[in-house]
PDB file of C-alpha atoms in Angstrom:
ATOM      1  CA  MET A 216     111.495  91.807  91.676  1.00  0.00           C
ATOM      2  CA  PHE A 217     109.560  94.615  93.737  1.00  0.00           C
ATOM      3  CA  ASN A 218     106.774  94.580  91.071  1.00  0.00           C
ATOM      4  CA  ASP A 219     106.428  90.878  91.515  1.00  0.00           C
ATOM      5  CA  PHE A 220     106.009  91.417  95.309  1.00  0.00           C
ATOM      6  CA  ILE A 221     103.332  94.138  94.828  1.00  0.00           C
ATOM      7  CA  ASN A 222     101.606  92.029  92.343  1.00  0.00           C
ATOM      8  CA  GLN A 223     101.764  88.715  94.655  1.00  0.00           C
ATOM      9  CA  PHE A 224     101.371  90.401  97.914  1.00  0.00           C
ATOM     10  CA  TRP A 225      97.617  89.571  98.662  1.00  0.00           C
ATOM     11  CA  PRO A 226      97.686  86.015  97.508  1.00  0.00           C
ATOM     12  CA  ALA A 227     100.849  85.558  99.434  1.00  0.00           C
ATOM     13  CA  THR A 228      99.329  87.125 102.517  1.00  0.00           C
ATOM     14  CA  ILE A 229      96.163  85.134 102.259  1.00  0.00           C
ATOM     15  CA  ASP A 230      98.263  81.691 101.839  1.00  0.00           C
ATOM     16  CA  GLY A 231     100.687  82.870 104.641  1.00  0.00           C
ATOM     17  CA  LEU A 232      97.686  83.373 107.012  1.00  0.00           C
ATOM     18  CA  ALA A 233      96.321  79.989 106.168  1.00  0.00           C
ATOM     19  CA  PHE A 234      99.692  78.128 106.674  1.00  0.00           C
ATOM     20  CA  GLY A 235     100.547  80.294 109.738  1.00  0.00           C
ATOM     21  CA  SER A 236      97.191  79.397 111.347  1.00  0.00           C
ATOM     22  CA  ILE A 237      98.107  75.637 110.932  1.00  0.00           C
ATOM     23  CA  TYR A 238     101.585  76.221 112.476  1.00  0.00           C
ATOM     24  CA  ALA A 239     100.117  78.183 115.199  1.00  0.00           C
ATOM     25  CA  LEU A 240      97.736  75.390 116.165  1.00  0.00           C
ATOM     26  CA  ILE A 241     100.647  72.698 116.120  1.00  0.00           C
ATOM     27  CA  ALA A 242     102.721  75.044 117.963  1.00  0.00           C
ATOM     28  CA  LEU A 243     100.377  75.167 120.772  1.00  0.00           C
ATOM     29  CA  GLY A 244     101.189  71.596 121.619  1.00  0.00           C
ATOM     30  CA  TYR A 245     104.821  72.263 121.776  1.00  0.00           C
ATOM     31  CA  THR A 246     104.393  75.513 124.062  1.00  0.00           C
ATOM     32  CA  MET A 247     101.929  74.160 126.475  1.00  0.00           C
ATOM     33  CA  VAL A 248     104.073  70.886 127.262  1.00  0.00           C
ATOM     34  CA  TYR A 249     107.104  72.890 127.353  1.00  0.00           C
ATOM     35  CA  GLY A 250     105.458  75.410 129.854  1.00  0.00           C
ATOM     36  CA  VAL A 251     104.373  72.732 132.304  1.00  0.00           C
ATOM     37  CA  LEU A 252     107.127  70.159 131.848  1.00  0.00           C
ATOM     38  CA  ARG A 253     110.097  72.296 130.395  1.00  0.00           C
ATOM     39  CA  LEU A 254     109.994  69.344 127.805  1.00  0.00           C
ATOM     40  CA  ILE A 255     110.337  69.852 124.070  1.00  0.00           C
ATOM     41  CA  ASN A 256     107.920  67.095 122.782  1.00  0.00           C
ATOM     42  CA  PHE A 257     109.372  66.389 119.450  1.00  0.00           C
ATOM     43  CA  ALA A 258     106.909  63.483 118.904  1.00  0.00           C
ATOM     44  CA  HIS A 259     104.192  66.078 118.655  1.00  0.00           C
ATOM     45  CA  SER A 260     104.877  66.341 114.953  1.00  0.00           C
ATOM     46  CA  GLU A 261     103.439  62.906 114.566  1.00  0.00           C
ATOM     47  CA  VAL A 262     100.587  63.778 116.698  1.00  0.00           C
ATOM     48  CA  PHE A 263      99.728  66.173 113.964  1.00  0.00           C
ATOM     49  CA  MET A 264     100.401  63.522 111.340  1.00  0.00           C
ATOM     50  CA  ILE A 265      97.864  61.088 113.191  1.00  0.00           C
ATOM     51  CA  GLY A 266      95.320  63.891 113.097  1.00  0.00           C
ATOM     52  CA  THR A 267      95.482  64.043 109.341  1.00  0.00           C
ATOM     53  CA  PHE A 268      94.809  60.309 108.966  1.00  0.00           C
ATOM     54  CA  GLY A 269      92.010  60.452 111.549  1.00  0.00           C
ATOM     55  CA  ALA A 270      90.411  63.054 109.432  1.00  0.00           C
ATOM     56  CA  MET A 271      91.012  61.162 106.305  1.00  0.00           C
ATOM     57  CA  PHE A 272      89.267  58.121 107.964  1.00  0.00           C
ATOM     58  CA  VAL A 273      85.778  59.972 107.802  1.00  0.00           C
ATOM     59  CA  PRO A 274      85.549  60.278 104.029  1.00  0.00           C
ATOM     60  CA  PHE A 275      87.282  56.926 103.471  1.00  0.00           C
ATOM     61  CA  THR A 276      84.784  55.292 105.681  1.00  0.00           C
ATOM     62  CA  LEU A 277      81.797  57.056 104.236  1.00  0.00           C
ATOM     63  CA  GLY A 278      82.957  56.415 100.648  1.00  0.00           C
ATOM     64  CA  ILE A 279      83.045  60.137  99.593  1.00  0.00           C
ATOM     65  CA  ASN A 280      84.588  60.833  96.266  1.00  0.00           C
ATOM     66  CA  SER A 281      83.120  64.008  95.000  1.00  0.00           C
ATOM     67  CA  ALA A 282      82.484  67.603  96.123  1.00  0.00           C
ATOM     68  CA  LEU A 283      79.764  68.086  98.842  1.00  0.00           C
ATOM     69  CA  THR A 284      77.412  71.115  99.459  1.00  0.00           C
ATOM     70  CA  GLY A 285      75.144  72.298 102.220  1.00  0.00           C
ATOM     71  CA  PHE A 286      74.596  70.563 105.502  1.00  0.00           C
ATOM     72  CA  ALA A 287      76.152  67.263 104.124  1.00  0.00           C
ATOM     73  CA  LEU A 288      79.534  69.359 103.575  1.00  0.00           C
ATOM     74  CA  VAL A 289      79.198  71.022 107.047  1.00  0.00           C
ATOM     75  CA  GLY A 290      78.454  67.666 108.744  1.00  0.00           C
ATOM     76  CA  VAL A 291      81.404  65.877 107.019  1.00  0.00           C
ATOM     77  CA  ILE A 292      83.807  68.659 107.942  1.00  0.00           C
ATOM     78  CA  VAL A 293      82.693  68.740 111.649  1.00  0.00           C
ATOM     79  CA  LEU A 294      83.161  64.960 111.685  1.00  0.00           C
ATOM     80  CA  MET A 295      86.609  65.351 110.315  1.00  0.00           C
ATOM     81  CA  ILE A 296      87.773  67.856 112.787  1.00  0.00           C
ATOM     82  CA  LEU A 297      86.317  65.784 115.710  1.00  0.00           C
ATOM     83  CA  ALA A 298      87.986  62.625 114.229  1.00  0.00           C
ATOM     84  CA  GLY A 299      91.279  64.491 113.892  1.00  0.00           C
ATOM     85  CA  MET A 300      90.954  65.694 117.431  1.00  0.00           C
ATOM     86  CA  LEU A 301      90.083  62.327 118.958  1.00  0.00           C
ATOM     87  CA  ALA A 302      92.967  60.666 116.917  1.00  0.00           C
ATOM     88  CA  SER A 303      95.712  63.369 117.940  1.00  0.00           C
ATOM     89  CA  ALA A 304      94.385  63.710 121.642  1.00  0.00           C
ATOM     90  CA  GLY A 305      94.387  59.996 122.240  1.00  0.00           C
ATOM     91  CA  THR A 306      98.019  59.516 120.674  1.00  0.00           C
ATOM     92  CA  ALA A 307      99.298  62.626 123.045  1.00  0.00           C
ATOM     93  CA  VAL A 308      97.843  61.115 126.118  1.00  0.00           C
ATOM     94  CA  ALA A 309      99.365  57.684 125.223  1.00  0.00           C
ATOM     95  CA  LEU A 310     102.624  59.319 124.551  1.00  0.00           C
ATOM     96  CA  GLU A 311     102.737  61.004 128.090  1.00  0.00           C
ATOM     97  CA  ARG A 312     101.596  57.625 129.714  1.00  0.00           C
ATOM     98  CA  ILE A 313     104.159  55.428 127.870  1.00  0.00           C
ATOM     99  CA  ALA A 314     107.031  57.509 126.759  1.00  0.00           C
ATOM    100  CA  TYR A 315     107.258  60.268 129.405  1.00  0.00           C
ATOM    101  CA  ARG A 316     105.461  59.403 132.762  1.00  0.00           C
ATOM    102  CA  PRO A 317     107.840  56.442 133.419  1.00  0.00           C
ATOM    103  CA  LEU A 318     110.989  58.689 133.085  1.00  0.00           C
ATOM    104  CA  ARG A 319     109.397  61.406 134.950  1.00  0.00           C
ATOM    105  CA  LYS A 320     108.568  59.262 138.017  1.00  0.00           C
ATOM    106  CA  ARG A 321     112.047  57.916 138.016  1.00  0.00           C
ATOM    107  CA  GLY A 322     113.512  61.362 137.819  1.00  0.00           C
ATOM    108  CA  ALA A 323     115.087  60.907 134.567  1.00  0.00           C
ATOM    109  CA  SER A 324     117.238  63.761 132.939  1.00  0.00           C
ATOM    110  CA  ARG A 325     115.609  65.874 130.238  1.00  0.00           C
ATOM    111  CA  LEU A 326     118.178  64.346 127.796  1.00  0.00           C
ATOM    112  CA  ALA A 327     116.399  60.925 128.433  1.00  0.00           C
ATOM    113  CA  ALA A 328     112.881  62.317 127.813  1.00  0.00           C
ATOM    114  CA  LEU A 329     114.210  63.980 124.463  1.00  0.00           C
ATOM    115  CA  ILE A 330     115.728  60.684 123.301  1.00  0.00           C
ATOM    116  CA  SER A 331     112.235  59.031 124.336  1.00  0.00           C
ATOM    117  CA  ALA A 332     110.475  61.626 122.329  1.00  0.00           C
ATOM    118  CA  ILE A 333     112.711  61.107 119.070  1.00  0.00           C
ATOM    119  CA  GLY A 334     112.184  57.193 119.394  1.00  0.00           C
ATOM    120  CA  ALA A 335     108.431  57.641 119.754  1.00  0.00           C
ATOM    121  CA  SER A 336     108.347  59.783 116.717  1.00  0.00           C
ATOM    122  CA  ILE A 337     110.182  57.210 114.491  1.00  0.00           C
ATOM    123  CA  PHE A 338     108.184  54.415 115.859  1.00  0.00           C
ATOM    124  CA  LEU A 339     104.911  56.349 115.087  1.00  0.00           C
ATOM    125  CA  GLN A 340     106.085  57.020 111.605  1.00  0.00           C
ATOM    126  CA  GLU A 341     106.932  53.481 110.715  1.00  0.00           C
ATOM    127  CA  LEU A 342     103.874  52.142 112.521  1.00  0.00           C
ATOM    128  CA  PHE A 343     101.598  54.014 110.036  1.00  0.00           C
ATOM    129  CA  ALA A 344     103.904  53.368 107.002  1.00  0.00           C
ATOM    130  CA  LEU A 345     104.049  49.508 107.919  1.00  0.00           C
ATOM    131  CA  VAL A 346     100.778  48.926 109.443  1.00  0.00           C
ATOM    132  CA  ILE A 347      98.035  51.538 109.604  1.00  0.00           C
ATOM    133  CA  ILE A 348      98.074  52.766 106.158  1.00  0.00           C
ATOM    134  CA  PRO A 349      98.203  49.528 104.426  1.00  0.00           C
ATOM    135  CA  ASN A 350      95.665  47.842 106.409  1.00  0.00           C
ATOM    136  CA  VAL A 351      93.278  50.363 107.788  1.00  0.00           C
ATOM    137  CA  PHE A 352      93.254  52.334 104.574  1.00  0.00           C
ATOM    138  CA  ASP A 353      93.471  49.493 102.268  1.00  0.00           C
ATOM    139  CA  ARG A 354      96.885  50.433 100.574  1.00  0.00           C
ATOM    140  CA  PRO A 355      99.047  47.273 100.615  1.00  0.00           C
ATOM    141  CA  GLN A 356     102.674  47.920  99.880  1.00  0.00           C
ATOM    142  CA  GLN A 357     102.024  51.711  99.544  1.00  0.00           C
ATOM    143  CA  GLY A 358     102.289  52.906 103.284  1.00  0.00           C
ATOM    144  CA  ARG A 359     105.092  55.401 102.199  1.00  0.00           C
ATOM    145  CA  VAL A 360     103.081  56.852  99.283  1.00  0.00           C
ATOM    146  CA  GLN A 361     101.200  60.105  99.498  1.00  0.00           C
ATOM    147  CA  MET A 362      97.577  59.651 100.042  1.00  0.00           C
ATOM    148  CA  GLY A 363      95.254  62.179  98.275  1.00  0.00           C
ATOM    149  CA  LEU A 364      91.830  63.197  99.433  1.00  0.00           C
ATOM    150  CA  PRO A 365      88.926  63.600  96.941  1.00  0.00           C
ATOM    151  CA  ARG A 366      87.871  67.233  96.875  1.00  0.00           C
ATOM    152  CA  LEU A 367      85.213  67.841  99.402  1.00  0.00           C
ATOM    153  CA  MET A 368      84.458  71.453  98.655  1.00  0.00           C
ATOM    154  CA  GLU A 369      84.593  73.624  95.680  1.00  0.00           C
ATOM    155  CA  ARG A 370      87.395  76.342  95.650  1.00  0.00           C
ATOM    156  CA  THR A 371      84.839  79.033  95.144  1.00  0.00           C
ATOM    157  CA  GLU A 372      85.537  82.633  95.471  1.00  0.00           C
ATOM    158  CA  LEU A 373      84.195  83.902  98.902  1.00  0.00           C
ATOM    159  CA  PHE A 374      85.222  87.583  98.332  1.00  0.00           C
ATOM    160  CA  SER A 375      88.193  89.653  96.695  1.00  0.00           C
ATOM    161  CA  ILE A 376      90.677  91.913  97.932  1.00  0.00           C
ATOM    162  CA  PHE A 377      92.095  94.358  95.374  1.00  0.00           C
ATOM    163  CA  GLY A 378      91.055  91.954  92.768  1.00  0.00           C
ATOM    164  CA  HIS A 379      92.760  89.036  94.157  1.00  0.00           C
ATOM    165  CA  THR A 380      90.571  85.888  95.089  1.00  0.00           C
ATOM    166  CA  VAL A 381      89.991  84.825  98.662  1.00  0.00           C
ATOM    167  CA  ARG A 382      88.783  81.267  98.627  1.00  0.00           C
ATOM    168  CA  VAL A 383      86.232  79.631 100.953  1.00  0.00           C
ATOM    169  CA  ASP A 384      88.692  76.968 102.038  1.00  0.00           C
ATOM    170  CA  GLN A 385      91.299  79.538 103.151  1.00  0.00           C
ATOM    171  CA  VAL A 386      88.736  81.562 105.132  1.00  0.00           C
ATOM    172  CA  LEU A 387      87.553  78.152 106.871  1.00  0.00           C
ATOM    173  CA  VAL A 388      91.224  77.385 107.857  1.00  0.00           C
ATOM    174  CA  ILE A 389      92.049  80.874 109.331  1.00  0.00           C
ATOM    175  CA  VAL A 390      88.578  81.412 110.995  1.00  0.00           C
ATOM    176  CA  ALA A 391      88.533  77.852 112.552  1.00  0.00           C
ATOM    177  CA  ALA A 392      92.137  78.021 113.765  1.00  0.00           C
ATOM    178  CA  LEU A 393      91.451  81.536 115.403  1.00  0.00           C
ATOM    179  CA  GLY A 394      88.406  80.200 116.852  1.00  0.00           C
ATOM    180  CA  MET A 395      90.178  77.254 118.562  1.00  0.00           C
ATOM    181  CA  MET A 396      92.884  79.509 119.864  1.00  0.00           C
ATOM    182  CA  VAL A 397      90.401  81.833 121.543  1.00  0.00           C
ATOM    183  CA  VAL A 398      88.823  78.869 123.207  1.00  0.00           C
ATOM    184  CA  LEU A 399      91.999  77.485 124.430  1.00  0.00           C
ATOM    185  CA  ASP A 400      93.152  80.938 125.605  1.00  0.00           C
ATOM    186  CA  ARG A 401      89.808  81.209 127.596  1.00  0.00           C
ATOM    187  CA  LEU A 402      90.355  77.681 128.882  1.00  0.00           C
ATOM    188  CA  VAL A 403      93.761  78.261 130.279  1.00  0.00           C
ATOM    189  CA  ASN A 404      93.118  81.658 131.804  1.00  0.00           C
ATOM    190  CA  ALA A 405      89.533  81.367 133.058  1.00  0.00           C
ATOM    191  CA  THR A 406      88.690  77.653 134.208  1.00  0.00           C
ATOM    192  CA  LYS A 407      89.909  75.486 137.065  1.00  0.00           C
ATOM    193  CA  ILE A 408      91.807  73.222 134.559  1.00  0.00           C
ATOM    194  CA  GLY A 409      93.473  76.497 133.222  1.00  0.00           C
ATOM    195  CA  ARG A 410      94.332  77.495 136.752  1.00  0.00           C
ATOM    196  CA  GLY A 411      95.883  74.299 137.571  1.00  0.00           C
ATOM    197  CA  ILE A 412      97.806  74.232 134.391  1.00  0.00           C
ATOM    198  CA  ARG A 413      99.371  77.625 135.314  1.00  0.00           C
ATOM    199  CA  ALA A 414     100.092  76.683 138.840  1.00  0.00           C
ATOM    200  CA  THR A 415     101.794  73.571 137.826  1.00  0.00           C
ATOM    201  CA  ALA A 416     103.933  75.386 135.316  1.00  0.00           C
ATOM    202  CA  GLN A 417     104.903  78.012 137.818  1.00  0.00           C
ATOM    203  CA  ASN A 418     105.603  75.820 140.814  1.00  0.00           C
ATOM    204  CA  PRO A 419     104.830  72.115 140.877  1.00  0.00           C
ATOM    205  CA  GLU A 420     105.763  71.385 144.396  1.00  0.00           C
ATOM    206  CA  SER A 421     103.638  74.224 145.657  1.00  0.00           C
ATOM    207  CA  ALA A 422     100.641  73.078 143.397  1.00  0.00           C
ATOM    208  CA  VAL A 423     100.778  69.516 144.932  1.00  0.00           C
ATOM    209  CA  LEU A 424     100.531  71.277 148.493  1.00  0.00           C
ATOM    210  CA  MET A 425      97.485  73.299 147.236  1.00  0.00           C
ATOM    211  CA  GLY A 426      95.839  70.030 146.246  1.00  0.00           C
ATOM    212  CA  VAL A 427      96.573  70.154 142.518  1.00  0.00           C
ATOM    213  CA  ASP A 428      96.598  66.614 140.997  1.00  0.00           C
ATOM    214  CA  ILE A 429      99.759  66.889 138.969  1.00  0.00           C
ATOM    215  CA  ASP A 430      99.510  63.722 137.058  1.00  0.00           C
ATOM    216  CA  LYS A 431      95.947  64.754 135.884  1.00  0.00           C
ATOM    217  CA  ILE A 432      97.029  68.320 134.942  1.00  0.00           C
ATOM    218  CA  ILE A 433     100.008  66.972 132.830  1.00  0.00           C
ATOM    219  CA  ARG A 434      97.472  64.499 131.120  1.00  0.00           C
ATOM    220  CA  MET A 435      95.207  67.288 130.332  1.00  0.00           C
ATOM    221  CA  THR A 436      98.098  69.395 128.908  1.00  0.00           C
ATOM    222  CA  PHE A 437      98.904  66.577 126.532  1.00  0.00           C
ATOM    223  CA  LEU A 438      95.479  66.122 125.768  1.00  0.00           C
ATOM    224  CA  ILE A 439      94.590  69.642 124.897  1.00  0.00           C
ATOM    225  CA  GLY A 440      97.790  70.218 122.866  1.00  0.00           C
ATOM    226  CA  GLY A 441      96.996  67.101 120.960  1.00  0.00           C
ATOM    227  CA  ALA A 442      93.548  68.050 120.270  1.00  0.00           C
ATOM    228  CA  MET A 443      94.893  71.378 118.632  1.00  0.00           C
ATOM    229  CA  ALA A 444      97.176  69.456 116.588  1.00  0.00           C
ATOM    230  CA  GLY A 445      94.131  67.288 115.551  1.00  0.00           C
ATOM    231  CA  VAL A 446      92.396  70.365 114.343  1.00  0.00           C
ATOM    232  CA  ALA A 447      95.450  71.492 112.458  1.00  0.00           C
ATOM    233  CA  GLY A 448      95.586  68.057 110.660  1.00  0.00           C
ATOM    234  CA  ALA A 449      92.002  68.192 109.740  1.00  0.00           C
ATOM    235  CA  LEU A 450      91.976  71.721 108.342  1.00  0.00           C
ATOM    236  CA  TYR A 451      95.252  70.883 106.512  1.00  0.00           C
ATOM    237  CA  LEU A 452      93.670  67.846 104.907  1.00  0.00           C
ATOM    238  CA  ILE A 453      90.386  69.588 104.033  1.00  0.00           C
ATOM    239  CA  SER A 454      92.340  72.541 102.341  1.00  0.00           C
ATOM    240  CA  TYR A 455      95.346  70.884 100.704  1.00  0.00           C
ATOM    241  CA  GLU A 456      93.980  67.343 100.329  1.00  0.00           C
ATOM    242  CA  ASN A 457      96.970  65.185 100.858  1.00  0.00           C
ATOM    243  CA  THR A 458      98.821  63.411 103.586  1.00  0.00           C
ATOM    244  CA  ASN A 459     101.499  60.926 104.183  1.00  0.00           C
ATOM    245  CA  TYR A 460     103.342  59.070 107.084  1.00  0.00           C
ATOM    246  CA  PHE A 461     106.180  61.568 107.068  1.00  0.00           C
ATOM    247  CA  ILE A 462     104.122  64.912 106.661  1.00  0.00           C
ATOM    248  CA  GLY A 463     104.684  65.708 110.453  1.00  0.00           C
ATOM    249  CA  PHE A 464     108.461  66.181 110.106  1.00  0.00           C
ATOM    250  CA  LEU A 465     108.466  69.612 108.391  1.00  0.00           C
ATOM    251  CA  PHE A 466     105.393  70.726 109.915  1.00  0.00           C
ATOM    252  CA  GLY A 467     106.608  69.826 113.379  1.00  0.00           C
ATOM    253  CA  ILE A 468     109.945  71.659 112.902  1.00  0.00           C
ATOM    254  CA  LYS A 469     108.305  74.836 111.559  1.00  0.00           C
ATOM    255  CA  ALA A 470     105.482  74.706 114.448  1.00  0.00           C
ATOM    256  CA  PHE A 471     108.521  74.518 116.831  1.00  0.00           C
ATOM    257  CA  THR A 472     110.091  77.472 115.055  1.00  0.00           C
ATOM    258  CA  ALA A 473     106.796  79.193 115.437  1.00  0.00           C
ATOM    259  CA  ALA A 474     106.807  78.342 119.164  1.00  0.00           C
ATOM    260  CA  VAL A 475     110.334  79.766 119.737  1.00  0.00           C
ATOM    261  CA  LEU A 476     109.608  82.800 117.515  1.00  0.00           C
ATOM    262  CA  GLY A 477     106.538  83.654 119.570  1.00  0.00           C
ATOM    263  CA  GLY A 478     107.945  82.715 123.035  1.00  0.00           C
ATOM    264  CA  ILE A 479     108.187  79.130 123.834  1.00  0.00           C
ATOM    265  CA  GLY A 480     105.700  78.579 126.706  1.00  0.00           C
ATOM    266  CA  ASN A 481     103.460  81.387 125.606  1.00  0.00           C
ATOM    267  CA  LEU A 482     100.207  80.654 124.112  1.00  0.00           C
ATOM    268  CA  ARG A 483      99.552  83.816 122.518  1.00  0.00           C
ATOM    269  CA  GLY A 484     103.027  83.869 121.313  1.00  0.00           C
ATOM    270  CA  ALA A 485     102.247  80.710 119.434  1.00  0.00           C
ATOM    271  CA  LEU A 486      99.716  82.495 117.672  1.00  0.00           C
ATOM    272  CA  VAL A 487     101.945  85.436 116.813  1.00  0.00           C
ATOM    273  CA  GLY A 488     104.850  83.161 115.858  1.00  0.00           C
ATOM    274  CA  GLY A 489     102.729  80.927 113.605  1.00  0.00           C
ATOM    275  CA  ILE A 490     101.271  83.860 111.779  1.00  0.00           C
ATOM    276  CA  VAL A 491     104.644  85.704 111.378  1.00  0.00           C
ATOM    277  CA  LEU A 492     106.248  82.652 110.086  1.00  0.00           C
ATOM    278  CA  GLY A 493     103.703  81.781 107.672  1.00  0.00           C
ATOM    279  CA  LEU A 494     103.770  85.229 106.243  1.00  0.00           C
ATOM    280  CA  VAL A 495     107.522  85.732 106.020  1.00  0.00           C
ATOM    281  CA  GLU A 496     107.737  82.418 104.403  1.00  0.00           C
ATOM    282  CA  ASN A 497     105.414  83.221 101.744  1.00  0.00           C
ATOM    283  CA  TYR A 498     106.884  86.751 101.201  1.00  0.00           C
ATOM    284  CA  GLY A 499     110.462  85.284 101.013  1.00  0.00           C
ATOM    285  CA  ALA A 500     109.151  83.004  98.295  1.00  0.00           C
ATOM    286  CA  ILE A 501     108.180  85.789  96.154  1.00  0.00           C
ATOM    287  CA  PHE A 502     111.880  87.039  96.339  1.00  0.00           C
ATOM    288  CA  PHE A 503     113.718  83.888  96.428  1.00  0.00           C
ATOM    289  CA  GLY A 504     111.452  81.218  94.791  1.00  0.00           C
ATOM    290  CA  SER A 505     109.209  78.660  96.547  1.00  0.00           C
ATOM    291  CA  ASP A 506     112.178  76.154  96.884  1.00  0.00           C
ATOM    292  CA  TRP A 507     113.639  78.610  99.440  1.00  0.00           C
ATOM    293  CA  LYS A 508     110.706  78.489 101.805  1.00  0.00           C
ATOM    294  CA  HIS A 509     112.096  75.886 104.060  1.00  0.00           C
ATOM    295  CA  VAL A 510     115.295  77.767 104.206  1.00  0.00           C
ATOM    296  CA  ILE A 511     113.617  80.816 105.378  1.00  0.00           C
ATOM    297  CA  SER A 512     111.975  79.089 108.101  1.00  0.00           C
ATOM    298  CA  PHE A 513     114.968  77.501 109.607  1.00  0.00           C
ATOM    299  CA  THR A 514     117.039  80.657 109.016  1.00  0.00           C
ATOM    300  CA  ILE A 515     114.489  82.592 111.203  1.00  0.00           C
ATOM    301  CA  LEU A 516     114.776  79.738 113.877  1.00  0.00           C
ATOM    302  CA  VAL A 517     118.611  80.153 113.938  1.00  0.00           C
ATOM    303  CA  LEU A 518     118.378  83.843 114.011  1.00  0.00           C
ATOM    304  CA  VAL A 519     115.738  83.979 116.928  1.00  0.00           C
ATOM    305  CA  LEU A 520     117.716  81.540 118.989  1.00  0.00           C
ATOM    306  CA  MET A 521     120.811  83.573 118.541  1.00  0.00           C
ATOM    307  CA  PHE A 522     119.461  87.141 119.063  1.00  0.00           C
ATOM    308  CA  ARG A 523     116.150  86.630 121.001  1.00  0.00           C
ATOM    309  CA  PRO A 524     115.820  83.224 122.429  1.00  0.00           C
ATOM    310  CA  THR A 525     112.757  84.464 124.578  1.00  0.00           C
ATOM    311  CA  GLY A 526     110.811  85.199 121.309  1.00  0.00           C
ATOM    312  CA  ILE A 527     108.728  88.033 120.294  1.00  0.00           C
ATOM    313  CA  LEU A 528     106.372  87.970 123.446  1.00  0.00           C
ATOM    314  CA  GLY A 529     108.815  86.058 125.757  1.00  0.00           C
ATOM    315  CA  GLU A 530     106.032  85.655 128.609  1.00  0.00           C
ATOM    316  CA  SER A 531     106.006  82.174 129.813  1.00  0.00           C
ATOM    317  CA  LEU A 532     102.790  80.085 130.589  1.00  0.00           C
ATOM    318  CA  GLN A 533     103.191  80.212 134.376  1.00  0.00           C
ATOM    319  CA  GLN A 534     103.089  84.175 134.036  1.00  0.00           C
ATOM    320  CA  ALA A 535      99.724  84.268 132.139  1.00  0.00           C
ATOM    321  CA  ARG A 536      97.039  86.088 134.043  1.00  0.00           C
ATOM    322  CA  ALA A 537      93.478  84.919 134.607  1.00  0.00           C
TER     323      ALA A 537
END
């Protein structure tokens, strides 16, 4: 068993970094909304799902059914990421406006908001299974069947580590995800919108007295978190070439686990938690088999909640420094 770990260490590490990057991007939405509203937005999993279909719409509309190269490939990838961001960000803003803001204005309990999130999640799943997929993607009676994406880029070797291949699609996922996280970190810590987000997270009443438009800040928080989930959806689709109406369920729970592991409400904690979760999942699969990957993830969630509920970093969004 130890020899298996040694032999599979580098492939498992690269795969873990790729999956962990996707978890981290999704986790950013959970951690931002929690930092500002103290709300676990469980409908965020469907925001990711919609991002995969937003990205899928680009090659479907363009009629692409074979691998691309050069500027054509770059252009399609950029369009897919933008489409995923637009679809997910729009969905997240709509969720805030329809499912959460009315409850917030009425002073409803967090339990009511949680129930609303679960209801919105189920609604979006069924909307895509019954309406969007059969009609928009021309798959009548197949809304619950997994959709495949034609291979857009060849799985060529970019370089190798100790004789183990690192593919171009894996590097694309990791580099793009890290780039988006750096942009978000700078946005929150060095812009006017970021200062408004941190002020609202720290003390909403004082933020209002200082002239901060709370509704605008909350809307921007959902929009930014949704856009990050859209990037995750596009990168997942490009690399793993499939999606379905229920894909957000497991990814959402694992991203929530990553957010808790890193420190819920902490942007950098979401990055750390996602990467650690992706790596531990893959290392654990070497010892116990791939069927145990989900068990490993949820075991980590339980252990973190039991022994370190503040997570690895533990610093909240409102404590972030400019």
